[in-house]
mmCIF file of C-alpha atoms in Angstrom:
data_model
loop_
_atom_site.group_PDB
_atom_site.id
_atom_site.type_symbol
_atom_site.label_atom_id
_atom_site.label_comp_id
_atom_site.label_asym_id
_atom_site.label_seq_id
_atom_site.Cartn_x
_atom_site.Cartn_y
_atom_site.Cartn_z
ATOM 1 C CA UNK P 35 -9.495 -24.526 4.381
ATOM 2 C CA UNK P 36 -6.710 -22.636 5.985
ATOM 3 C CA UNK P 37 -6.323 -20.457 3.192
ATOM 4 C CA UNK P 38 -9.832 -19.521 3.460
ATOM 5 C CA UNK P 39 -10.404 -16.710 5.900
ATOM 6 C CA UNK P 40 -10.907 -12.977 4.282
ATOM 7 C CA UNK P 41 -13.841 -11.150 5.356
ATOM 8 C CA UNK P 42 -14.843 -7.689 3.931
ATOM 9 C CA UNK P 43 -13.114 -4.726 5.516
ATOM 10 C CA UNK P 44 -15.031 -1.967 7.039
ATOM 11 C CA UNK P 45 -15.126 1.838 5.269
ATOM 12 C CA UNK P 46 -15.990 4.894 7.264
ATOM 13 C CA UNK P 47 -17.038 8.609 5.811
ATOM 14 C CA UNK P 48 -14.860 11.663 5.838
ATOM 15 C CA UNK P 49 -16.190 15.047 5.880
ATOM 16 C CA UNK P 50 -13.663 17.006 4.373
ATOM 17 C CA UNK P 51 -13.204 20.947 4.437
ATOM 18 C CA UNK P 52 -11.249 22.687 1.580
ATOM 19 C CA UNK P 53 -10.472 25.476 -0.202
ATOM 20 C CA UNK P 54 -14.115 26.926 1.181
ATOM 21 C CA UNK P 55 -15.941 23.334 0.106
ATOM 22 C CA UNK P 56 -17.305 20.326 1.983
ATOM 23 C CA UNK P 57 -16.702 16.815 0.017
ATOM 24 C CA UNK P 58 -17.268 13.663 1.329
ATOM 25 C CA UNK P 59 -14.731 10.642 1.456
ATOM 26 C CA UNK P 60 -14.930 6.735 1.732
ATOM 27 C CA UNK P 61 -12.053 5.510 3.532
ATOM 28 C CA UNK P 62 -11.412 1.660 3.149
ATOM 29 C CA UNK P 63 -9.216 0.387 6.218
ATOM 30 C CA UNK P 64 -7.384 -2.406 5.233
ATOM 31 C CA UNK P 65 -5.955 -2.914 8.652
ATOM 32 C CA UNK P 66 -9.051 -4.870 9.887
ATOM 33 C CA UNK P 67 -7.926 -7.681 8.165
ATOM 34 C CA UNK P 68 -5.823 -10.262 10.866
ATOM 35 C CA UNK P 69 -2.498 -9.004 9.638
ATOM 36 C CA UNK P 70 -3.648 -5.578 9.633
ATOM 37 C CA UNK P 71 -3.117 -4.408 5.923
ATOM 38 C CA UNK P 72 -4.244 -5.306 2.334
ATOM 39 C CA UNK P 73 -1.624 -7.814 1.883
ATOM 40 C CA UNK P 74 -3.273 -10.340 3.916
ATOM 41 C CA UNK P 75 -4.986 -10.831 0.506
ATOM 42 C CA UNK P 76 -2.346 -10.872 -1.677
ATOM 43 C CA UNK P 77 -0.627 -13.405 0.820
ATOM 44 C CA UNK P 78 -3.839 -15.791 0.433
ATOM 45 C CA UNK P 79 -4.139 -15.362 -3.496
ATOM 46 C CA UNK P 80 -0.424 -16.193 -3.900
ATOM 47 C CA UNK P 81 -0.153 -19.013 -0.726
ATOM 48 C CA UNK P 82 -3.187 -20.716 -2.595
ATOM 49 C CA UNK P 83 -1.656 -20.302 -5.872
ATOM 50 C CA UNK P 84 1.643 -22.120 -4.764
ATOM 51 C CA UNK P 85 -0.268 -24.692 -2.736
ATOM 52 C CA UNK P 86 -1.995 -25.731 -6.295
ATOM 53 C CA UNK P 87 1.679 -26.323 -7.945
ATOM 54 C CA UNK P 88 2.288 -28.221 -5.065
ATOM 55 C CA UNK P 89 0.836 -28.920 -1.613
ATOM 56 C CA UNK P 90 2.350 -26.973 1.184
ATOM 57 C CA UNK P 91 3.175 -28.965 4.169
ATOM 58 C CA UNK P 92 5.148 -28.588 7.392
ATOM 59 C CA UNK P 93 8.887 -27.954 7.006
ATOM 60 C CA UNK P 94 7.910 -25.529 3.892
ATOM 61 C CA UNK P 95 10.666 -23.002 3.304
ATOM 62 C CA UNK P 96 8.897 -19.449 1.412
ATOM 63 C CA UNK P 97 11.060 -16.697 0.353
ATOM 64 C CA UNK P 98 9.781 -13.479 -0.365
ATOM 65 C CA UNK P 99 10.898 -10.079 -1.133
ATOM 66 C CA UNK P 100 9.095 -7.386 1.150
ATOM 67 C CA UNK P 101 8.868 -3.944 2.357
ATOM 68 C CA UNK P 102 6.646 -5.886 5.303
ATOM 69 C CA UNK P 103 3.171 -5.993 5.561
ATOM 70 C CA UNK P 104 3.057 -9.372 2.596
ATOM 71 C CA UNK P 105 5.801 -10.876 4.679
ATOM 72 C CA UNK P 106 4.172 -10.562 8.005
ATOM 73 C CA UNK P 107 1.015 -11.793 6.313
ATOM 74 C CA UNK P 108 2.618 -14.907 5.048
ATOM 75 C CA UNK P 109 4.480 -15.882 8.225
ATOM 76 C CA UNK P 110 1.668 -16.163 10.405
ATOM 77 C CA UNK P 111 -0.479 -18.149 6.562
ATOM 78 C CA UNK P 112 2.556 -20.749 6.650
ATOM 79 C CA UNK P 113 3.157 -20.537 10.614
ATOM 80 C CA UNK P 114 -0.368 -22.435 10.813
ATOM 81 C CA UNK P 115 0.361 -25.184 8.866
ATOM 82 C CA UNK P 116 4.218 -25.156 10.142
ATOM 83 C CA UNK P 117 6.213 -23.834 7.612
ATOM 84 C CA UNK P 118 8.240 -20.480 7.483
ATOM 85 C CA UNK P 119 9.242 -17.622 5.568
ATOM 86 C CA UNK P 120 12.632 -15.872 4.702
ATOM 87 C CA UNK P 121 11.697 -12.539 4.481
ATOM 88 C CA UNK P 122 14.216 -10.164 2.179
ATOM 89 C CA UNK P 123 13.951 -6.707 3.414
ATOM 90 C CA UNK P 124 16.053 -3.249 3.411
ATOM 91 C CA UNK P 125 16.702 -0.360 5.508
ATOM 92 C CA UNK P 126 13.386 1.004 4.829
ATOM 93 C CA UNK P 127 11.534 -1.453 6.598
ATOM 94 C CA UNK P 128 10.314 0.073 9.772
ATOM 95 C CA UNK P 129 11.723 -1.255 12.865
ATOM 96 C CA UNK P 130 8.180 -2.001 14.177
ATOM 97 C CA UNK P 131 7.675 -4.235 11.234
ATOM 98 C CA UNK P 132 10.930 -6.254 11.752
ATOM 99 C CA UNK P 133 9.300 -6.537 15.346
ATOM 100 C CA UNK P 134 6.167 -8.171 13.761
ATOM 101 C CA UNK P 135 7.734 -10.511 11.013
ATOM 102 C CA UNK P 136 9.918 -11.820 13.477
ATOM 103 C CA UNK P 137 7.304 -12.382 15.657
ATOM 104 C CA UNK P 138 5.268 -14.070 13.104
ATOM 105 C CA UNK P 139 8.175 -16.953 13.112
ATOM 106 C CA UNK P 140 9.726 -15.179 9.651
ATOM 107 C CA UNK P 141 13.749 -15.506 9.449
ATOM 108 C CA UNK P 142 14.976 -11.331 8.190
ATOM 109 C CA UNK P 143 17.596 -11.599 5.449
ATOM 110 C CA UNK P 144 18.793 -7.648 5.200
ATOM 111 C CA UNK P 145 19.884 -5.811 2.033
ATOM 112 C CA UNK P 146 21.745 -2.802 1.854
ATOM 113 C CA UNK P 147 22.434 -2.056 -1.067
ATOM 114 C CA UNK P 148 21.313 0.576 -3.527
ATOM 115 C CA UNK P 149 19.685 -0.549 -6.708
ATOM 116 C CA UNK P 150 20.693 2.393 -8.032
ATOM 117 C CA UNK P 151 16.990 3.325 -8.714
ATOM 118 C CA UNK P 152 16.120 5.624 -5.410
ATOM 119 C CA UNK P 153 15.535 2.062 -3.440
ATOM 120 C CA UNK P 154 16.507 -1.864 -3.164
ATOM 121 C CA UNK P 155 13.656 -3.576 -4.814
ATOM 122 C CA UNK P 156 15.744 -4.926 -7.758
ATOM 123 C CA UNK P 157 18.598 -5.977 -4.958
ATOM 124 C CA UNK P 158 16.084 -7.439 -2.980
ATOM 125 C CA UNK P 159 14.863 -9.654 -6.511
ATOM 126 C CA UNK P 160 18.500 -10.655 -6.893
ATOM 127 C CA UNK P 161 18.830 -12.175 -3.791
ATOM 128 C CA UNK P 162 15.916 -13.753 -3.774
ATOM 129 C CA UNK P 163 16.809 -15.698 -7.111
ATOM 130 C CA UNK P 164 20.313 -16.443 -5.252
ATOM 131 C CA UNK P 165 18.495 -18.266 -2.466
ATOM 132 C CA UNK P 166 16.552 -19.824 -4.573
ATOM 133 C CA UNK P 167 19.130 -21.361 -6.617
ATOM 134 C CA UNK P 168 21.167 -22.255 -3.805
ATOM 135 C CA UNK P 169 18.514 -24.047 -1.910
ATOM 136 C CA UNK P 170 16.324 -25.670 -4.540
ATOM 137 C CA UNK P 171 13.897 -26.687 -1.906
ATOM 138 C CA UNK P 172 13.081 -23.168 -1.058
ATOM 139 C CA UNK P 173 9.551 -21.916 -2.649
ATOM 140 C CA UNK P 174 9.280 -17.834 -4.141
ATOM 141 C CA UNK P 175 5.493 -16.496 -4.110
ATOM 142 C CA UNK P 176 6.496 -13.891 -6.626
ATOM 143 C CA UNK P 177 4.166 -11.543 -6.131
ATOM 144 C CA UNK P 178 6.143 -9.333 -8.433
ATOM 145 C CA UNK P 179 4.874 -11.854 -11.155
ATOM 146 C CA UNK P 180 2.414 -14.312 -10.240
ATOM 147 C CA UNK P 181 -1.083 -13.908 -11.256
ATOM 148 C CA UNK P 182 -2.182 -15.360 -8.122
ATOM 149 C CA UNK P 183 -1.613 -11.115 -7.176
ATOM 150 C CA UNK P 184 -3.896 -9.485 -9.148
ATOM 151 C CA UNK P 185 -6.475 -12.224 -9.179
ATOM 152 C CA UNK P 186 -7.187 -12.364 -5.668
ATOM 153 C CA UNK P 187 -7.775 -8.452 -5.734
ATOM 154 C CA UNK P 188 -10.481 -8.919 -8.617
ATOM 155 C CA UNK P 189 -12.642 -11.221 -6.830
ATOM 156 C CA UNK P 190 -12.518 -9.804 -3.267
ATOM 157 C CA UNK P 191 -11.033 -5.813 -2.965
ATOM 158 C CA UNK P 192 -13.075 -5.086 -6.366
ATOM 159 C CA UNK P 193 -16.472 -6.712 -5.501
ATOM 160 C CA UNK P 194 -16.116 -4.964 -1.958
ATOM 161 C CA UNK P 195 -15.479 -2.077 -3.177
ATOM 162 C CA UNK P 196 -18.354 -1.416 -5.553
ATOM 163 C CA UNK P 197 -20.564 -2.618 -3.146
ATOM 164 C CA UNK P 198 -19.645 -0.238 -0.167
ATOM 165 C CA UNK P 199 -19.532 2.832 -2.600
ATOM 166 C CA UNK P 200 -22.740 2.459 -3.822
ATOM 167 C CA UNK P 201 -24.147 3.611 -7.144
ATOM 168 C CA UNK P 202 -22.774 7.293 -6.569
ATOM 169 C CA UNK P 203 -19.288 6.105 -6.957
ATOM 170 C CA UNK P 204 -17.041 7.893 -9.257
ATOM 171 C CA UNK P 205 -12.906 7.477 -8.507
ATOM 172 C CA UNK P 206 -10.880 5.104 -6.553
ATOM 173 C CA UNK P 207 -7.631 5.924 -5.130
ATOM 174 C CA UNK P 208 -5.215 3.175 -5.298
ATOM 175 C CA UNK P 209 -1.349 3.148 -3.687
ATOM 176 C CA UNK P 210 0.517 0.824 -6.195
ATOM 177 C CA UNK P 211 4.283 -0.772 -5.909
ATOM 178 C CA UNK P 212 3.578 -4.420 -7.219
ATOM 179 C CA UNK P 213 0.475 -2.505 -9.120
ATOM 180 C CA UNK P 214 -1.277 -6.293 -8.262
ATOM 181 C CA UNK P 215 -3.804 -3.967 -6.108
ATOM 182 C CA UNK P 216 -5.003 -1.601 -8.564
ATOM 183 C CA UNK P 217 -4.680 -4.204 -11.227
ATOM 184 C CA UNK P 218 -7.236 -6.812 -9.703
ATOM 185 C CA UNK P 219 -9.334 -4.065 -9.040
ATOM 186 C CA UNK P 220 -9.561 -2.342 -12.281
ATOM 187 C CA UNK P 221 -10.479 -6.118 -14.052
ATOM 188 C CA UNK P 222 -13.655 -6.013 -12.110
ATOM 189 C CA UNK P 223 -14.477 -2.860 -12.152
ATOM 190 C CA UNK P 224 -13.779 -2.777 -15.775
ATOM 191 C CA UNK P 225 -15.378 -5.798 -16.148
ATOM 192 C CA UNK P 226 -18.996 -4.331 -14.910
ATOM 193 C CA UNK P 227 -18.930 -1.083 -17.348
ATOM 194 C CA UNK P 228 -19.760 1.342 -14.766
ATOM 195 C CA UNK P 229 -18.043 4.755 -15.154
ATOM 196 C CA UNK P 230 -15.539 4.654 -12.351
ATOM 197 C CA UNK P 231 -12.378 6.583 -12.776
ATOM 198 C CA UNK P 232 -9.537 4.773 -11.320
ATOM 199 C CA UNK P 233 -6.427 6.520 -10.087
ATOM 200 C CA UNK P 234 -2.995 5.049 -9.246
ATOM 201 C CA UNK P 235 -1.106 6.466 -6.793
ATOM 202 C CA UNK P 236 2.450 6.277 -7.039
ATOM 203 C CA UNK P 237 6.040 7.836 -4.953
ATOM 204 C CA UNK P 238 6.923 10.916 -6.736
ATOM 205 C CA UNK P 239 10.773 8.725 -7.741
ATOM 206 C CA UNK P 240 8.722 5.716 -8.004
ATOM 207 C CA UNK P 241 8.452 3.688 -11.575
ATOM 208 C CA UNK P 242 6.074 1.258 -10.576
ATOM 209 C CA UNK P 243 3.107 3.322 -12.889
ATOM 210 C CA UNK P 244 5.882 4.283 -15.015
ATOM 211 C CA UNK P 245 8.513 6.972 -15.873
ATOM 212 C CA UNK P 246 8.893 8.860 -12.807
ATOM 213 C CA UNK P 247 8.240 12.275 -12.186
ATOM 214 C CA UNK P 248 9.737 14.449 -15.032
ATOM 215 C CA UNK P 249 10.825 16.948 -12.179
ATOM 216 C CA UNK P 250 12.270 14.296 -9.848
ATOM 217 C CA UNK P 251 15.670 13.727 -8.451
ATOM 218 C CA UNK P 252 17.727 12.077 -6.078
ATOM 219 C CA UNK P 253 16.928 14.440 -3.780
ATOM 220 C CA UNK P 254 13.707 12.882 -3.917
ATOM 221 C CA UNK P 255 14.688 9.399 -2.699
ATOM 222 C CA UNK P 256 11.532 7.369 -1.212
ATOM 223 C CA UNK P 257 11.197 6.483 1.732
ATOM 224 C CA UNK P 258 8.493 5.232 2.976
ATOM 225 C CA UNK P 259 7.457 1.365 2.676
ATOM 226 C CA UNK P 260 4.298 -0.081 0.637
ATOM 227 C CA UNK P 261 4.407 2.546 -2.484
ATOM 228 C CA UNK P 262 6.511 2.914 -5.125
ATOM 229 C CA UNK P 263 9.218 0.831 -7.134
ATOM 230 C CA UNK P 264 12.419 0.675 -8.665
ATOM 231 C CA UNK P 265 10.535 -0.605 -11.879
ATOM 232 C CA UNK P 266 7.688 -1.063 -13.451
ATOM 233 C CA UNK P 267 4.930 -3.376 -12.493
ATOM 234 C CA UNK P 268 4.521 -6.326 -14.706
ATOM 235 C CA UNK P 269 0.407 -6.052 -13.965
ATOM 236 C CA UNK P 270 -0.701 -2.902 -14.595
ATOM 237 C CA UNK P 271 -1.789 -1.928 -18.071
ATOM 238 C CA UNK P 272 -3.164 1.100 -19.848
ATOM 239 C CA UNK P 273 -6.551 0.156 -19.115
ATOM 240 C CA UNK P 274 -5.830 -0.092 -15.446
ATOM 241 C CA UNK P 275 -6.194 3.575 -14.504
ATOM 242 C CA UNK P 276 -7.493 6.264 -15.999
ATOM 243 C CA UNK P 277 -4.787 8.650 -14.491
ATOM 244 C CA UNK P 278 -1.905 8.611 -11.489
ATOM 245 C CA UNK P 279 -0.762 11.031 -9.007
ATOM 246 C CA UNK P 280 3.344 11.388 -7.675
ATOM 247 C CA UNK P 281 3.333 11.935 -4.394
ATOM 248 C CA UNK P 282 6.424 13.224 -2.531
ATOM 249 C CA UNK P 283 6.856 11.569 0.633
ATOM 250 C CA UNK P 284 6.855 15.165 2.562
ATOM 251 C CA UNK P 285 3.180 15.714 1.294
ATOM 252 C CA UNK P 286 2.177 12.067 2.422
ATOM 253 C CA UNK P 287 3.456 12.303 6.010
ATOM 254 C CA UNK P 288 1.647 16.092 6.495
ATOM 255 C CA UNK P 289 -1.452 14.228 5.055
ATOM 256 C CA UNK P 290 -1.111 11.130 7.780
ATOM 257 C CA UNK P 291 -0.624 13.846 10.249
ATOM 258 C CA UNK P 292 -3.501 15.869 9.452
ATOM 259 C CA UNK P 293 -6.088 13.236 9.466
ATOM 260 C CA UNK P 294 -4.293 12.124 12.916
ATOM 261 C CA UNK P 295 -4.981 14.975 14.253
ATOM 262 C CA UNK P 296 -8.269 16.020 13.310
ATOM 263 C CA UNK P 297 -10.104 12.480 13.658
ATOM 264 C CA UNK P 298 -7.922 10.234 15.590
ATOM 265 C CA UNK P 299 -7.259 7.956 12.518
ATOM 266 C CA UNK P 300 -4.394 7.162 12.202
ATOM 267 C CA UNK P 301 -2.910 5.963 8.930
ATOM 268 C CA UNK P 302 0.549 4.585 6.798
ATOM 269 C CA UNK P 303 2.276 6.472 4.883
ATOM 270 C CA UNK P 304 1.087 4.756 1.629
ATOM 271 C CA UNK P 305 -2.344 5.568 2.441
ATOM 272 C CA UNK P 306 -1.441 9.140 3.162
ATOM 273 C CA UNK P 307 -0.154 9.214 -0.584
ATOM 274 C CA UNK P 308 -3.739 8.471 -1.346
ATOM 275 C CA UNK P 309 -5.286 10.935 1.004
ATOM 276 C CA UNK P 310 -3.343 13.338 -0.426
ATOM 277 C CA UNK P 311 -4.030 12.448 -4.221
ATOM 278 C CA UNK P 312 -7.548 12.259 -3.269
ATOM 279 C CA UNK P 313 -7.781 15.983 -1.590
ATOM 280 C CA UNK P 314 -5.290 17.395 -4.286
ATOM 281 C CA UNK P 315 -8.490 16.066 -7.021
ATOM 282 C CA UNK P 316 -11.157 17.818 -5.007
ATOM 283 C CA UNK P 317 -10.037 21.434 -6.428
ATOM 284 C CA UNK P 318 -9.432 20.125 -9.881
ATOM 285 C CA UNK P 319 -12.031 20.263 -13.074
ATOM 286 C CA UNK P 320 -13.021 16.357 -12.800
ATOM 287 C CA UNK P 321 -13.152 16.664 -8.778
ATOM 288 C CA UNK P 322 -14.891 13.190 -7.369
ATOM 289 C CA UNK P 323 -18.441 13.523 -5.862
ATOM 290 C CA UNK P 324 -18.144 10.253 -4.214
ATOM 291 C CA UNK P 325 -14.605 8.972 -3.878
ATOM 292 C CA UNK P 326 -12.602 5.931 -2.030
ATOM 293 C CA UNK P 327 -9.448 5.484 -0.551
ATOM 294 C CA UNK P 328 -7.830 2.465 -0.128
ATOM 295 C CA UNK P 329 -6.200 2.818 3.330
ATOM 296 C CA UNK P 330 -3.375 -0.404 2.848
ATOM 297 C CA UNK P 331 -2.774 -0.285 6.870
ATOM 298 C CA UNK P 332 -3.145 2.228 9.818
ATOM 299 C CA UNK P 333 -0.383 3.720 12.091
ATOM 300 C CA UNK P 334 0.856 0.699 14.082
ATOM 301 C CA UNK P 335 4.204 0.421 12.153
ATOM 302 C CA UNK P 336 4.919 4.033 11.726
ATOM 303 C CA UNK P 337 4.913 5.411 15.187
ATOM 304 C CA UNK P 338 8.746 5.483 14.829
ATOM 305 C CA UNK P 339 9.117 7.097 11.238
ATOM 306 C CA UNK P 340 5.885 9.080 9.680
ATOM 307 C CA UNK P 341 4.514 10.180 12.694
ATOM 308 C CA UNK P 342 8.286 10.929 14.680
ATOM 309 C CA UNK P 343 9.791 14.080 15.025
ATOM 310 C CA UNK P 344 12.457 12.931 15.149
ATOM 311 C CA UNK P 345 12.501 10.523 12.017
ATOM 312 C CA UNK P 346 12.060 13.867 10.163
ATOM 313 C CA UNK P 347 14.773 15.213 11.301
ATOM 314 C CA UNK P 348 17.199 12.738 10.199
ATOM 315 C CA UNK P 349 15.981 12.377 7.177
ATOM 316 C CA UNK P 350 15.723 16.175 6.620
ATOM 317 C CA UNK P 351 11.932 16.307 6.034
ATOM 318 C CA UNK P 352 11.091 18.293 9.059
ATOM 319 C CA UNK P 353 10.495 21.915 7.032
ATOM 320 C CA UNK P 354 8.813 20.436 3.852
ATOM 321 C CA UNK P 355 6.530 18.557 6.520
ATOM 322 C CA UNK P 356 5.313 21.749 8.176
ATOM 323 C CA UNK P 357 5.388 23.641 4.840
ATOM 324 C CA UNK P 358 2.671 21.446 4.016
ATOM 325 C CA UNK P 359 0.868 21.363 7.107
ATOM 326 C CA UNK P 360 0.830 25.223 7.018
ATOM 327 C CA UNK P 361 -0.004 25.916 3.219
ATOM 328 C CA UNK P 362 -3.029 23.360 3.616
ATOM 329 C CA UNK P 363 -4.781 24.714 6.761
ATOM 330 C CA UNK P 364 -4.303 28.478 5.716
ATOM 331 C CA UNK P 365 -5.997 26.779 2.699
ATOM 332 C CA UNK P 366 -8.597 25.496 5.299
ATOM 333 C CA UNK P 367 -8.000 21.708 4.892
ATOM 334 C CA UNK P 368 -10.071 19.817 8.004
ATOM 335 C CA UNK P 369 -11.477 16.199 8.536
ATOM 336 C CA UNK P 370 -14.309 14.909 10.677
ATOM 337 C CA UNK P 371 -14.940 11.404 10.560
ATOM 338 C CA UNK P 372 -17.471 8.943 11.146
ATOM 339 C CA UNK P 373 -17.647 4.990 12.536
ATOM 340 C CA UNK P 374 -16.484 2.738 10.237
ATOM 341 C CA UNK P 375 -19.276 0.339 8.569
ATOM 342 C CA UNK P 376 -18.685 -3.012 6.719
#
């Protein structure tokens, strides 16, 4: 079937230097997967779940809510079988990912305006509704709220993952917004008893995990694409992680940058928040022996924002960005790297 065409994504080994230490890493790069990110999944999990209600044929209308990567997923899903998606994104949305959804045959419907929550998630929601109502042929994935989310993550991200860690994992790293990532992954991993601490990784404003940082402002604001939300995520539960990390944006980017430089790997900015979540842990009392990152997508999209110059200097992050850079190598953070392997 159309729907049916996930294969398992390849992880490579990081040798990390810190603080005086060597730790190893698993990296799990989502971008092998034909979108190039993790939401290829969800878009499959949720495309199936809405072709069960009802078959989806040509002429199907989808509308989604998306920072991106699930929107350019499901355009080129429904382009195959001839239908199309409305894709409702804001100003964060990288102009290389505009590029690709339009590409993909998806129709942009912009938002600018402020949920009043440090982004435009709950805007986004309200137009989506609005569309909906006013074209009752029009069909919403919801992958705020559909099942279809976590589901698909708990039979394919969480079997995959257990496998390519071996018996010596101990923590996953986990970027959540929906939280449909994490929470797929935690019912299997739950589900098999082993002791595997699970961490979500959230934007330091974000309330996706739940209440934002106690030290956070507006000052704070997020800004980069794939992490985070302006509430909280109907999946995750208690049971779904064992603890989260806040990540400013500032620390993400110098982490993306890093790992750029040392290995050639280049990564998004939500999978810098776990990088740096991950290498924050490895100086800590319950430091990892054998932990994974899931990498959501690599560097294609962010050539123009986490990895410009001078993206940082409009949005003012140019000295916390080298701050961090500085205090972590005179700490004697370094990656090597090795060939990725399914």
């Amino acid at each position: 079937m159309w729907l049916d065409s996930l294969t398992p994504t390849p992880v490579s080994e990081l040798l990390v230097t810190y603080a005086g230490k060597h730790h190893r890493m698993l990296v799990k790069h989502e971008s092998y997967l034909a979108s190039g990110s993790v939401k290829e999944r969800t878009a499959i999990g949720l495309l199936r779940a809405l072709d069960r209600q009802e078959p989806l044929t040509p002429g199907t209308v989808v509308v989604e809510s998306t920072s991106g990567n699930l929107g350019i997923a499901l355009a080129h899903q429904l382009a195959r079988i001839g239908g199309r998606l409305i894709a409702v994104i804001d100003p964060k949305t990288p102009v290389a990912t505009r590029q690709l959804l339009i590409a993909a045959g998806a129709t942009l419907h912009m938002v600018d305006e402020d949920d009043g929550h440090g982004g435009y998630l709950l805007t986004r929601l309200a137009t989506v509704r609005a569309l909906i109502t006013a074209h009752p042929g029009y069909r919403w994935t919801n992958q705020y709220g559909s099942e279809a989310n976590p589901e698909i993550h708990a039979q394919t991200t969480g079997p995959e993952i257990l496998c390519q860690g071996g018996p010596e994992l101990d923590a996953v790293y986990v970027a959540v917004s929906t939280g449909g990532t994490l929470a797929g992954i935690a019912r299997h991993v739950r589900g098999t008893g082993r002791p595997i601490r699970l961490i979500a990784v959230d934007a330091y404003a974000s309330m996706a995990s739940g209440p934002p940082a106690s030290q956070a402002t507006t000052a704070d604001a997020r800004l980069l694409p794939g992490i985070g939300a302006s509430r909280q995520s109907s999946f995750l539960t208690p049971q779904s992680f064992d603890t989260r990390h806040m990540v400013r944006d500032s620390d993400a980017i110098a982490m993306c940058r890093m790992l750029r430089e040392d290995t050639d790997i280049g990564v998004g900015g939500s999978a810098g928040c776990v990088l740096s979540a991950c290498v924050t842990d490895l100086t800590s009392a319950e430091a990892p022996t054998r932990p994974l990152c899931l990498a959501p997508d690599d560097a294609a999209k962010y050539e123009d924002s986490v990895y410009s110059d001078e993206w940082l200097e409009q949005v003012k992050l140019v000295e916390a960005v080298h701050a961090t850079i500085e205090r972590w190598r005179a700490d004697g953070l370094a990656f090597k790297s090795t060939e990725p392997q399914i």
